Amino acid sequence: MSDALKPQPIQTATLAGGCFWCLEAAFSMLEGVHAVTSGYMGGHLEHPGYEAVCTGTTGHAEVVQIEFDPIMIDYSSLLEVFFSVHDPTTLNRQGNDVGPQYRSAIFWHDADQEAAARAMIERLEADPAFERPIVTELAPASRFWPAEAVHADYYRLHPTQPYCRFVIAPKLDKLRARFTTRLKSA
């Protein structure tokens, strides 16, 4: 069997772009994404929890860890979606969510992911896709700490909650309009 026909192992991407509820809802919609888990990465505290991370003193970012099939959706496509559903030009904030835990970050898992992230940022800056410079942090993936169970699948379970209606829903509408061909079928 040629290498091109061999099944590819599921890969992992870890991204931070503000509140993990928004990113989890967005990436869960994509064909080829097998799982999205909200959690924390990039800090110094062992076993961080939501309350500690929200203080902004642990060094962690709210992240999503995405398990994806690279045959169905490649890493660069995940990055395109990532840069379309959050503002990578605001340092340590997304809208009203303020603090280093809401920073824009790509935690790469290997040299190929690092290269793809750097290339995507260079391309977006050369375009220019944004009016201000991109401040997205690039760092090697470190220990991932899953968030508490109450955060899992938050948007799907609480679509009428005000934050979901006014912050997450518009991002998902934008995703549906821009990436129609990459969405899971209903």
Coordinates of N, CA, C and O in Angstrom, one line a residue:
M1 N 0.9 -1.2 0.0 CA 0.0 0.0 0.0 C 0.9 1.2 0.0 O 1.8 1.3 0.8
S2 N 0.6 2.2 -0.9 CA 1.4 3.4 -1.0 C 1.1 4.3 0.3 O 0.1 4.2 0.9
D3 N 2.1 5.1 0.6 CA 1.9 6.0 1.7 C 0.7 6.9 1.6 O 0.0 7.2 2.6
A4 N 0.4 7.3 0.4 CA -0.8 8.2 0.1 C -2.1 7.5 0.5 O -3.1 8.1 0.8
L5 N -2.1 6.1 0.4 CA -3.3 5.4 0.7 C -3.4 4.9 2.1 O -4.5 4.5 2.5
K6 N -2.3 5.0 2.9 CA -2.4 4.5 4.2 C -3.2 5.5 5.1 O -3.1 6.7 4.9
P7 N -4.0 4.9 6.0 CA -4.7 5.8 6.9 C -3.8 6.7 7.7 O -2.7 6.3 8.2
Q8 N -4.1 8.0 7.8 CA -3.3 8.9 8.5 C -3.8 9.0 10.0 O -5.0 8.9 10.2
P9 N -2.9 9.1 10.9 CA -3.3 9.1 12.3 C -4.0 10.5 12.6 O -3.7 11.5 11.9
I10 N -4.9 10.4 13.5 CA -5.5 11.7 14.0 C -4.5 12.6 14.5 O -3.6 12.1 15.2
Q11 N -4.6 13.9 14.2 CA -3.6 14.8 14.7 C -4.3 15.8 15.7 O -5.5 15.8 15.8
T12 N -3.4 16.5 16.4 CA -3.9 17.4 17.5 C -3.5 18.9 17.1 O -2.3 19.1 16.8
A13 N -4.4 19.8 17.3 CA -4.1 21.2 17.2 C -4.5 21.9 18.5 O -5.6 21.5 19.1
T14 N -3.8 22.9 19.0 CA -4.2 23.6 20.2 C -4.1 25.1 20.0 O -3.1 25.6 19.6
L15 N -5.3 25.7 20.1 CA -5.5 27.1 19.8 C -6.1 27.9 20.9 O -7.0 27.4 21.6
A16 N -5.7 29.1 21.0 CA -6.3 30.1 22.0 C -6.8 31.3 21.3 O -6.0 31.9 20.6
G17 N -8.0 31.7 21.4 CA -8.5 32.9 20.8 C -9.7 33.5 21.6 O -10.7 33.7 21.0
G18 N -9.4 33.7 22.8 CA -10.5 34.3 23.7 C -11.1 33.1 24.4 O -10.5 32.1 24.8
C19 N -12.4 33.3 24.7 CA -13.2 32.3 25.4 C -13.2 31.0 24.7 O -13.5 30.9 23.5
F20 N -12.9 29.9 25.4 CA -12.9 28.6 24.8 C -14.3 28.1 24.3 O -14.4 27.3 23.5
W21 N -15.3 28.7 24.9 CA -16.7 28.3 24.5 C -16.9 28.6 23.0 O -17.5 27.9 22.2
C22 N -16.3 29.8 22.6 CA -16.5 30.3 21.2 C -15.8 29.3 20.2 O -16.3 28.9 19.2
L23 N -14.5 29.0 20.5 CA -13.7 28.2 19.7 C -14.2 26.8 19.6 O -14.2 26.1 18.6
E24 N -14.7 26.3 20.8 CA -15.2 24.9 20.8 C -16.4 24.8 19.9 O -16.5 23.8 19.1
A25 N -17.3 25.7 20.0 CA -18.5 25.7 19.1 C -18.1 25.8 17.6 O -18.7 25.1 16.8
A26 N -17.2 26.6 17.3 CA -16.8 26.8 15.9 C -16.1 25.6 15.3 O -16.5 25.0 14.3
F27 N -15.1 25.1 16.0 CA -14.4 23.9 15.4 C -15.2 22.6 15.5 O -14.9 21.8 14.6
S28 N -16.1 22.5 16.3 CA -17.0 21.3 16.4 C -17.8 21.2 15.1 O -18.3 20.1 14.8
M29 N -18.0 22.3 14.4 CA -18.9 22.3 13.2 C -18.1 21.8 12.0 O -18.8 21.5 10.9
L30 N -16.8 21.6 12.0 CA -16.0 21.4 10.8 C -15.9 19.9 10.5 O -15.6 19.0 11.4
E31 N -16.1 19.6 9.3 CA -15.9 18.2 8.8 C -14.4 17.8 9.0 O -13.5 18.6 8.7
G32 N -14.2 16.6 9.5 CA -12.8 16.2 9.7 C -12.4 16.4 11.2 O -11.3 15.9 11.6
V33 N -13.1 17.2 11.9 CA -12.8 17.4 13.3 C -13.5 16.3 14.1 O -14.7 16.2 14.1
H34 N -12.8 15.5 14.9 CA -13.3 14.4 15.6 C -13.7 14.8 17.0 O -14.7 14.3 17.6
A35 N -13.0 15.7 17.6 CA -13.2 16.1 19.0 C -12.6 17.5 19.3 O -11.6 17.8 18.7
V36 N -13.3 18.3 20.1 CA -12.8 19.6 20.6 C -13.0 19.6 22.1 O -14.1 19.4 22.6
T37 N -11.9 19.8 22.8 CA -11.9 19.8 24.2 C -11.4 21.2 24.7 O -10.3 21.6 24.3
S38 N -12.2 21.9 25.5 CA -11.8 23.1 26.1 C -10.8 22.8 27.3 O -11.0 21.8 28.0
G39 N -9.9 23.7 27.5 CA -8.9 23.5 28.6 C -8.0 24.7 28.7 O -8.3 25.8 28.2
Y40 N -6.9 24.4 29.3 CA -5.9 25.5 29.6 C -4.5 25.0 29.2 O -4.1 23.8 29.3
M41 N -3.7 26.0 28.8 CA -2.3 25.7 28.4 C -1.4 26.9 28.5 O -1.9 28.0 28.4
G42 N -0.2 26.7 28.7 CA 0.8 27.8 28.7 C 1.1 28.4 30.0 O 1.8 29.5 30.1
G43 N 0.7 27.9 31.1 CA 0.9 28.5 32.4 C 1.8 27.7 33.3 O 2.4 26.7 32.9
H44 N 1.9 28.1 34.5 CA 2.9 27.5 35.5 C 2.2 26.8 36.6 O 2.9 26.0 37.3
L45 N 0.9 26.9 36.8 CA 0.2 26.2 37.9 C -0.2 24.8 37.5 O -0.7 24.6 36.4
E46 N 0.1 23.9 38.3 CA -0.3 22.5 38.1 C -1.8 22.4 38.4 O -2.3 23.0 39.4
H47 N -2.6 21.7 37.6 CA -4.0 21.4 37.8 C -4.8 22.8 37.9 O -5.5 23.0 38.9
P48 N -4.6 23.6 36.9 CA -5.4 24.9 37.0 C -6.9 24.7 36.8 O -7.3 23.7 36.1
G49 N -7.6 25.5 37.4 CA -9.1 25.5 37.3 C -9.5 26.8 36.7 O -8.8 27.8 36.7
Y50 N -10.8 26.9 36.4 CA -11.3 28.1 35.8 C -11.2 29.3 36.6 O -10.7 30.4 36.2
E51 N -11.5 29.2 37.9 CA -11.4 30.4 38.8 C -10.0 30.9 38.9 O -9.7 32.1 38.9
A52 N -9.0 30.0 39.0 CA -7.6 30.4 39.1 C -7.1 31.0 37.8 O -6.5 32.1 37.7
V53 N -7.5 30.4 36.6 CA -7.1 30.9 35.3 C -7.7 32.3 35.1 O -7.0 33.2 34.5
C54 N -8.9 32.5 35.5 CA -9.6 33.8 35.3 C -8.9 35.0 36.1 O -9.2 36.1 35.8
T55 N -8.1 34.7 37.1 CA -7.4 35.7 37.7 C -6.3 36.4 36.9 O -5.8 37.5 37.1
G56 N -5.9 35.6 35.8 CA -4.9 36.1 34.9 C -3.5 36.0 35.4 O -2.5 36.5 34.8
T57 N -3.3 35.3 36.6 CA -2.0 35.2 37.2 C -1.3 33.8 37.0 O -0.2 33.6 37.4
T58 N -2.0 32.8 36.4 CA -1.4 31.5 36.3 C -0.6 31.4 35.0 O 0.1 30.4 34.9
G59 N -0.7 32.3 34.1 CA 0.0 32.2 32.8 C -0.7 31.4 31.8 O -0.3 31.3 30.6
H60 N -1.8 30.7 32.1 CA -2.6 29.8 31.2 C -3.4 30.7 30.3 O -3.9 31.8 30.6
A61 N -3.7 30.1 29.1 CA -4.7 30.7 28.2 C -5.8 29.7 28.1 O -5.6 28.5 28.3
E62 N -7.0 30.2 27.9 CA -8.1 29.3 27.6 C -7.9 28.8 26.2 O -7.7 29.6 25.3
V63 N -7.9 27.5 26.0 CA -7.6 26.9 24.7 C -8.6 25.9 24.3 O -9.4 25.4 25.2
V64 N -8.6 25.5 23.1 CA -9.3 24.3 22.7 C -8.2 23.3 22.1 O -7.3 23.8 21.4
Q65 N -8.4 22.1 22.4 CA -7.5 21.0 21.8 C -8.4 20.3 20.8 O -9.5 19.8 21.2
I66 N -8.0 20.3 19.6 CA -8.7 19.8 18.4 C -8.1 18.5 17.9 O -6.9 18.5 17.6
E67 N -8.9 17.5 17.9 CA -8.4 16.2 17.3 C -9.0 16.2 15.9 O -10.3 16.2 15.7
F68 N -8.2 16.1 14.8 CA -8.7 16.2 13.5 C -8.0 15.2 12.6 O -6.9 14.7 12.8
D69 N -8.7 14.8 11.5 CA -8.2 13.9 10.5 C -7.6 14.8 9.4 O -8.3 15.5 8.7
P70 N -6.3 14.7 9.2 CA -5.6 15.6 8.3 C -5.9 15.3 6.8 O -5.6 16.1 5.9
I71 N -6.6 14.1 6.5 CA -7.0 13.9 5.2 C -8.3 14.7 4.8 O -8.5 15.2 3.7
M72 N -9.1 14.9 5.9 CA -10.4 15.6 5.7 C -10.3 17.1 5.8 O -11.0 17.8 5.2
I73 N -9.4 17.5 6.7 CA -9.1 18.9 6.9 C -7.7 19.1 7.4 O -7.3 18.4 8.4
D74 N -7.0 19.9 6.7 CA -5.5 20.0 7.1 C -5.4 21.1 8.1 O -6.3 21.9 8.4
Y75 N -4.2 21.2 8.7 CA -3.9 22.1 9.7 C -4.0 23.6 9.2 O -4.5 24.4 10.0
S76 N -3.6 23.9 8.0 CA -3.7 25.2 7.5 C -5.2 25.7 7.4 O -5.5 26.8 7.6
S77 N -6.0 24.8 7.1 CA -7.5 25.1 7.0 C -8.0 25.4 8.4 O -8.8 26.3 8.6
L78 N -7.5 24.6 9.4 CA -7.9 25.0 10.8 C -7.5 26.4 11.2 O -8.2 27.1 11.8
L79 N -6.2 26.7 10.7 CA -5.7 28.1 11.0 C -6.6 29.1 10.3 O -6.8 30.2 10.9
E80 N -7.0 28.9 9.1 CA -7.9 29.9 8.4 C -9.1 30.1 9.2 O -9.5 31.3 9.3
V81 N -9.7 29.1 9.7 CA -10.9 29.2 10.5 C -10.6 30.0 11.8 O -11.3 30.9 12.2
F82 N -9.5 29.6 12.4 CA -9.1 30.3 13.7 C -9.0 31.8 13.5 O -9.5 32.5 14.3
F83 N -8.3 32.2 12.4 CA -8.1 33.6 12.2 C -9.4 34.3 11.8 O -9.4 35.6 11.8
S84 N -10.4 33.6 11.4 CA -11.6 34.2 10.9 C -12.6 34.4 12.1 O -13.6 35.1 12.0
V85 N -12.5 33.6 13.2 CA -13.5 33.6 14.2 C -13.0 34.4 15.5 O -13.7 34.4 16.5
H86 N -11.8 35.0 15.4 CA -11.4 35.8 16.6 C -10.5 37.0 16.0 O -10.2 37.0 14.9
D87 N -10.2 37.9 16.9 CA -9.4 39.1 16.5 C -8.0 38.9 17.0 O -7.7 39.0 18.1
P88 N -7.1 38.5 16.0 CA -5.7 38.2 16.4 C -4.9 39.5 16.6 O -3.7 39.4 16.8
T89 N -5.5 40.7 16.6 CA -4.8 41.9 16.7 C -4.9 42.6 18.0 O -4.4 43.7 18.2
T90 N -5.7 42.0 18.9 CA -5.9 42.6 20.3 C -5.1 41.8 21.3 O -5.3 40.6 21.4
L91 N -4.2 42.5 22.0 CA -3.3 41.8 23.0 C -4.1 41.5 24.2 O -4.7 42.4 24.9
N92 N -4.1 40.2 24.6 CA -4.8 39.8 25.9 C -6.2 40.2 26.0 O -6.7 40.5 27.1
R93 N -7.0 40.1 24.9 CA -8.4 40.3 25.0 C -9.1 39.9 23.7 O -8.5 39.8 22.7
Q94 N -10.4 39.6 23.9 CA -11.3 39.3 22.8 C -12.6 40.0 23.3 O -13.3 39.5 24.2
G95 N -12.9 41.1 22.6 CA -14.1 41.9 23.0 C -14.1 42.3 24.5 O -13.1 42.9 24.9
N96 N -15.1 41.9 25.2 CA -15.2 42.3 26.7 C -14.4 41.3 27.5 O -14.3 41.5 28.8
D97 N -13.9 40.2 27.0 CA -13.0 39.3 27.7 C -11.6 39.8 27.7 O -10.9 39.8 26.7
V98 N -11.1 40.2 28.9 CA -9.8 40.9 29.0 C -8.9 40.1 30.0 O -9.4 39.8 31.1
G99 N -7.7 40.0 29.6 CA -6.7 39.3 30.5 C -5.9 38.4 29.6 O -6.3 38.0 28.5
P100 N -4.7 38.0 30.1 CA -3.8 37.1 29.4 C -4.4 35.8 29.1 O -4.0 35.1 28.2
Q101 N -5.4 35.3 29.9 CA -6.0 34.1 29.7 C -6.8 34.1 28.4 O -7.2 33.0 27.9
Y102 N -7.1 35.3 27.8 CA -7.9 35.4 26.6 C -7.0 35.8 25.4 O -7.5 36.2 24.4
R103 N -5.7 35.6 25.5 CA -4.8 35.9 24.4 C -5.0 35.1 23.2 O -5.5 34.0 23.3
S104 N -4.6 35.6 22.1 CA -4.5 34.8 20.9 C -3.2 34.0 20.8 O -2.1 34.6 21.0
A105 N -3.3 32.7 20.7 CA -2.1 31.9 20.7 C -2.3 30.6 19.9 O -3.4 30.1 19.8
I106 N -1.2 30.2 19.3 CA -1.1 28.9 18.6 C 0.0 28.1 19.3 O 1.1 28.5 19.3
F107 N -0.4 27.0 19.9 CA 0.5 26.1 20.6 C 0.8 25.0 19.6 O -0.1 24.1 19.5
W108 N 1.9 25.0 18.9 CA 2.2 24.0 17.9 C 2.7 22.7 18.5 O 3.4 22.8 19.5
H109 N 2.4 21.6 17.9 CA 2.8 20.3 18.3 C 4.0 19.7 17.6 O 4.6 18.7 18.1
D110 N 4.4 20.3 16.5 CA 5.6 19.8 15.8 C 6.1 20.9 14.9 O 5.5 22.0 14.7
A111 N 7.2 20.6 14.2 CA 7.8 21.6 13.4 C 7.0 22.0 12.2 O 6.9 23.2 11.7
D112 N 6.2 21.0 11.6 CA 5.3 21.3 10.5 C 4.2 22.3 10.9 O 3.9 23.2 10.2
Q113 N 3.6 22.1 12.1 CA 2.6 23.1 12.6 C 3.2 24.4 12.9 O 2.6 25.4 12.5
E114 N 4.4 24.5 13.4 CA 5.0 25.8 13.6 C 5.2 26.5 12.3 O 4.9 27.7 12.2
A115 N 5.8 25.8 11.3 CA 6.0 26.4 10.0 C 4.7 26.9 9.4 O 4.6 28.0 8.8
A116 N 3.7 26.1 9.5 CA 2.4 26.4 8.9 C 1.8 27.7 9.6 O 1.2 28.6 8.9
A117 N 1.9 27.8 10.9 CA 1.4 28.9 11.6 C 2.2 30.2 11.2 O 1.6 31.2 11.0
R118 N 3.5 30.1 11.2 CA 4.3 31.2 10.8 C 4.0 31.7 9.3 O 3.8 32.9 9.1
A119 N 3.8 30.7 8.4 CA 3.5 31.0 7.0 C 2.1 31.7 7.0 O 1.9 32.7 6.2
M120 N 1.1 31.2 7.7 CA -0.2 31.8 7.7 C -0.2 33.2 8.2 O -0.8 34.1 7.6
I121 N 0.6 33.5 9.3 CA 0.7 34.9 9.8 C 1.4 35.8 8.8 O 0.9 36.9 8.5
E122 N 2.4 35.3 8.2 CA 3.1 36.1 7.2 C 2.2 36.4 6.0 O 2.2 37.5 5.5
R123 N 1.4 35.4 5.6 CA 0.5 35.6 4.5 C -0.6 36.7 4.8 O -0.9 37.6 4.1
L124 N -1.1 36.5 6.1 CA -2.2 37.5 6.5 C -1.6 38.9 6.7 O -2.3 39.9 6.4
E125 N -0.4 39.0 7.1 CA 0.2 40.3 7.3 C 0.5 41.0 5.9 O 0.5 42.2 5.8
A126 N 0.9 40.1 5.0 CA 1.3 40.6 3.6 C 0.0 41.1 2.9 O 0.1 41.9 2.0
D127 N -1.1 40.5 3.2 CA -2.4 40.7 2.5 C -2.8 42.2 2.5 O -3.1 42.6 1.4
P128 N -2.9 43.0 3.4 CA -3.1 42.7 4.8 C -4.5 42.4 5.1 O -5.4 43.1 4.7
A129 N -4.7 41.3 5.8 CA -6.1 40.9 6.2 C -6.7 41.7 7.3 O -7.9 41.8 7.5
F130 N -5.8 42.3 8.1 CA -6.2 43.0 9.3 C -5.7 44.4 9.3 O -4.6 44.7 8.8
E131 N -6.4 45.4 9.9 CA -5.9 46.8 9.9 C -4.8 47.0 10.9 O -4.0 47.9 10.7
R132 N -4.7 46.1 11.9 CA -3.6 46.3 12.9 C -2.7 45.0 12.8 O -3.1 44.0 12.3
P133 N -1.5 45.1 13.4 CA -0.6 43.9 13.4 C -1.2 42.8 14.2 O -1.9 42.9 15.2
I134 N -0.9 41.6 13.7 CA -1.3 40.3 14.4 C -0.3 40.1 15.6 O 0.9 40.2 15.5
V135 N -1.0 39.9 16.8 CA -0.2 39.7 18.0 C -0.3 38.3 18.5 O 0.0 38.0 19.7
T136 N -0.7 37.4 17.7 CA -0.9 36.0 18.1 C 0.4 35.4 18.5 O 1.4 35.5 17.8
E137 N 0.4 34.8 19.7 CA 1.6 34.2 20.3 C 1.8 32.8 19.6 O 0.9 32.1 19.4
L138 N 3.1 32.5 19.3 CA 3.4 31.1 18.8 C 4.3 30.5 19.8 O 5.3 31.1 20.2
A139 N 3.9 29.3 20.3 CA 4.7 28.6 21.3 C 4.5 27.1 21.2 O 3.5 26.7 20.7
P140 N 5.5 26.4 21.6 CA 5.4 24.9 21.6 C 4.3 24.5 22.6 O 4.1 25.1 23.6
A141 N 3.5 23.5 22.2 CA 2.5 23.0 23.1 C 3.2 22.5 24.4 O 4.2 21.9 24.4
S142 N 2.5 22.8 25.5 CA 2.9 22.3 26.8 C 1.8 21.4 27.3 O 0.9 21.0 26.6
R143 N 1.8 21.2 28.6 CA 0.8 20.3 29.2 C -0.6 20.9 29.0 O -0.8 22.1 29.3
F144 N -1.5 20.1 28.5 CA -2.9 20.5 28.3 C -3.7 20.0 29.6 O -3.6 18.9 29.9
W145 N -4.4 21.0 30.1 CA -5.3 20.7 31.3 C -6.7 20.8 30.8 O -7.2 21.9 30.5
P146 N -7.5 19.7 30.7 CA -8.9 19.9 30.3 C -9.7 20.7 31.3 O -9.4 20.7 32.5
A147 N -10.6 21.5 30.8 CA -11.4 22.4 31.7 C -12.4 21.5 32.4 O -12.7 20.3 32.0
E148 N -13.1 22.1 33.4 CA -14.1 21.4 34.2 C -15.2 21.0 33.2 O -15.5 21.6 32.2
A149 N -15.9 20.0 33.6 CA -17.0 19.4 32.8 C -18.1 20.4 32.4 O -18.7 20.3 31.4
V150 N -18.3 21.4 33.3 CA -19.4 22.4 33.0 C -19.1 23.2 31.8 O -20.0 23.7 31.2
H151 N -17.8 23.2 31.3 CA -17.5 24.0 30.1 C -17.6 23.2 28.8 O -17.6 23.7 27.7
A152 N -17.7 21.9 28.9 CA -17.8 21.0 27.8 C -19.1 21.2 27.0 O -20.2 21.2 27.5
D153 N -18.9 21.5 25.7 CA -20.0 21.6 24.7 C -21.0 22.7 25.2 O -22.2 22.6 25.1
Y154 N -20.4 23.8 25.7 CA -21.2 24.8 26.4 C -22.3 25.4 25.5 O -23.4 25.6 25.8
Y155 N -21.8 25.8 24.3 CA -22.8 26.5 23.4 C -24.0 25.6 23.0 O -25.1 26.0 23.0
R156 N -23.7 24.4 22.7 CA -24.8 23.4 22.3 C -25.7 23.2 23.4 O -27.0 23.1 23.2
L157 N -25.3 23.2 24.7 CA -26.1 23.0 25.8 C -26.8 24.2 26.3 O -27.8 24.1 27.0
H158 N -26.3 25.4 26.0 CA -26.9 26.7 26.5 C -27.0 27.7 25.4 O -26.6 28.9 25.6
P159 N -27.6 27.4 24.3 CA -27.7 28.4 23.2 C -28.4 29.7 23.5 O -28.2 30.7 22.8
T160 N -29.3 29.7 24.4 CA -30.1 30.9 24.7 C -29.4 31.7 25.8 O -29.9 32.8 26.1
Q161 N -28.4 31.2 26.4 CA -27.7 32.0 27.4 C -27.2 33.3 26.8 O -26.7 33.3 25.6
P162 N -27.3 34.5 27.4 CA -26.9 35.8 26.7 C -25.5 35.8 26.1 O -25.4 36.2 24.9
Y163 N -24.5 35.3 26.7 CA -23.2 35.3 26.1 C -23.2 34.4 24.8 O -22.6 34.8 23.8
C164 N -23.9 33.3 24.8 CA -23.9 32.5 23.7 C -24.7 33.2 22.5 O -24.3 33.1 21.4
R165 N -25.8 33.8 22.8 CA -26.6 34.5 21.8 C -25.9 35.7 21.2 O -26.0 35.9 20.0
F166 N -25.2 36.5 22.0 CA -24.7 37.8 21.6 C -23.2 37.7 21.2 O -22.8 38.6 20.4
V167 N -22.5 36.7 21.6 CA -21.0 36.7 21.3 C -20.8 35.5 20.4 O -20.1 35.6 19.3
I168 N -21.2 34.3 20.8 CA -20.9 33.1 20.0 C -21.7 32.9 18.8 O -21.1 32.7 17.7
A169 N -23.0 33.1 18.8 CA -23.9 32.9 17.7 C -23.4 33.7 16.4 O -23.4 33.2 15.3
P170 N -23.1 35.0 16.6 CA -22.6 35.8 15.4 C -21.3 35.2 14.8 O -21.2 35.2 13.6
K171 N -20.4 34.7 15.6 CA -19.2 34.1 15.1 C -19.5 32.8 14.3 O -18.9 32.6 13.3
L172 N -20.5 32.1 14.8 CA -20.9 30.9 14.1 C -21.6 31.2 12.8 O -21.4 30.5 11.8
D173 N -22.4 32.3 12.8 CA -23.0 32.7 11.5 C -22.0 33.1 10.5 O -22.1 32.7 9.3
K174 N -20.9 33.8 10.9 CA -19.8 34.2 10.0 C -19.1 32.9 9.5 O -18.8 32.8 8.3
L175 N -18.9 32.0 10.4 CA -18.2 30.7 10.0 C -19.1 30.0 8.9 O -18.5 29.5 7.9
R176 N -20.4 29.9 9.2 CA -21.3 29.2 8.2 C -21.2 29.9 6.8 O -21.2 29.2 5.8
A177 N -21.2 31.2 6.8 CA -21.2 31.9 5.6 C -19.9 31.8 4.8 O -19.9 31.7 3.6
R178 N -18.8 31.8 5.5 CA -17.5 31.8 4.9 C -16.9 30.4 4.5 O -16.2 30.2 3.6
F179 N -17.3 29.4 5.4 CA -16.7 28.1 5.2 C -17.8 27.0 5.0 O -17.6 25.9 5.5
T180 N -18.7 27.3 4.2 CA -19.9 26.4 3.9 C -19.4 25.0 3.5 O -20.0 24.0 4.0
T181 N -18.4 24.9 2.7 CA -18.0 23.6 2.2 C -17.2 22.8 3.2 O -17.0 21.6 3.0
R182 N -16.8 23.4 4.3 CA -16.0 22.7 5.3 C -16.9 22.2 6.5 O -16.3 21.6 7.4
L183 N -18.2 22.5 6.4 CA -19.0 22.2 7.6 C -19.5 20.7 7.5 O -19.7 20.2 6.5
K184 N -19.7 20.2 8.7 CA -20.3 18.8 8.8 C -21.7 18.9 8.3 O -22.4 19.9 8.5
S185 N -22.2 17.8 7.7 CA -23.6 17.8 7.3 C -24.5 17.6 8.5 O -24.1 17.0 9.4
A186 N -25.7 18.2 8.4 CA -26.6 18.2 9.5 C -27.1 16.8 9.9 O -26.9 15.8 9.7

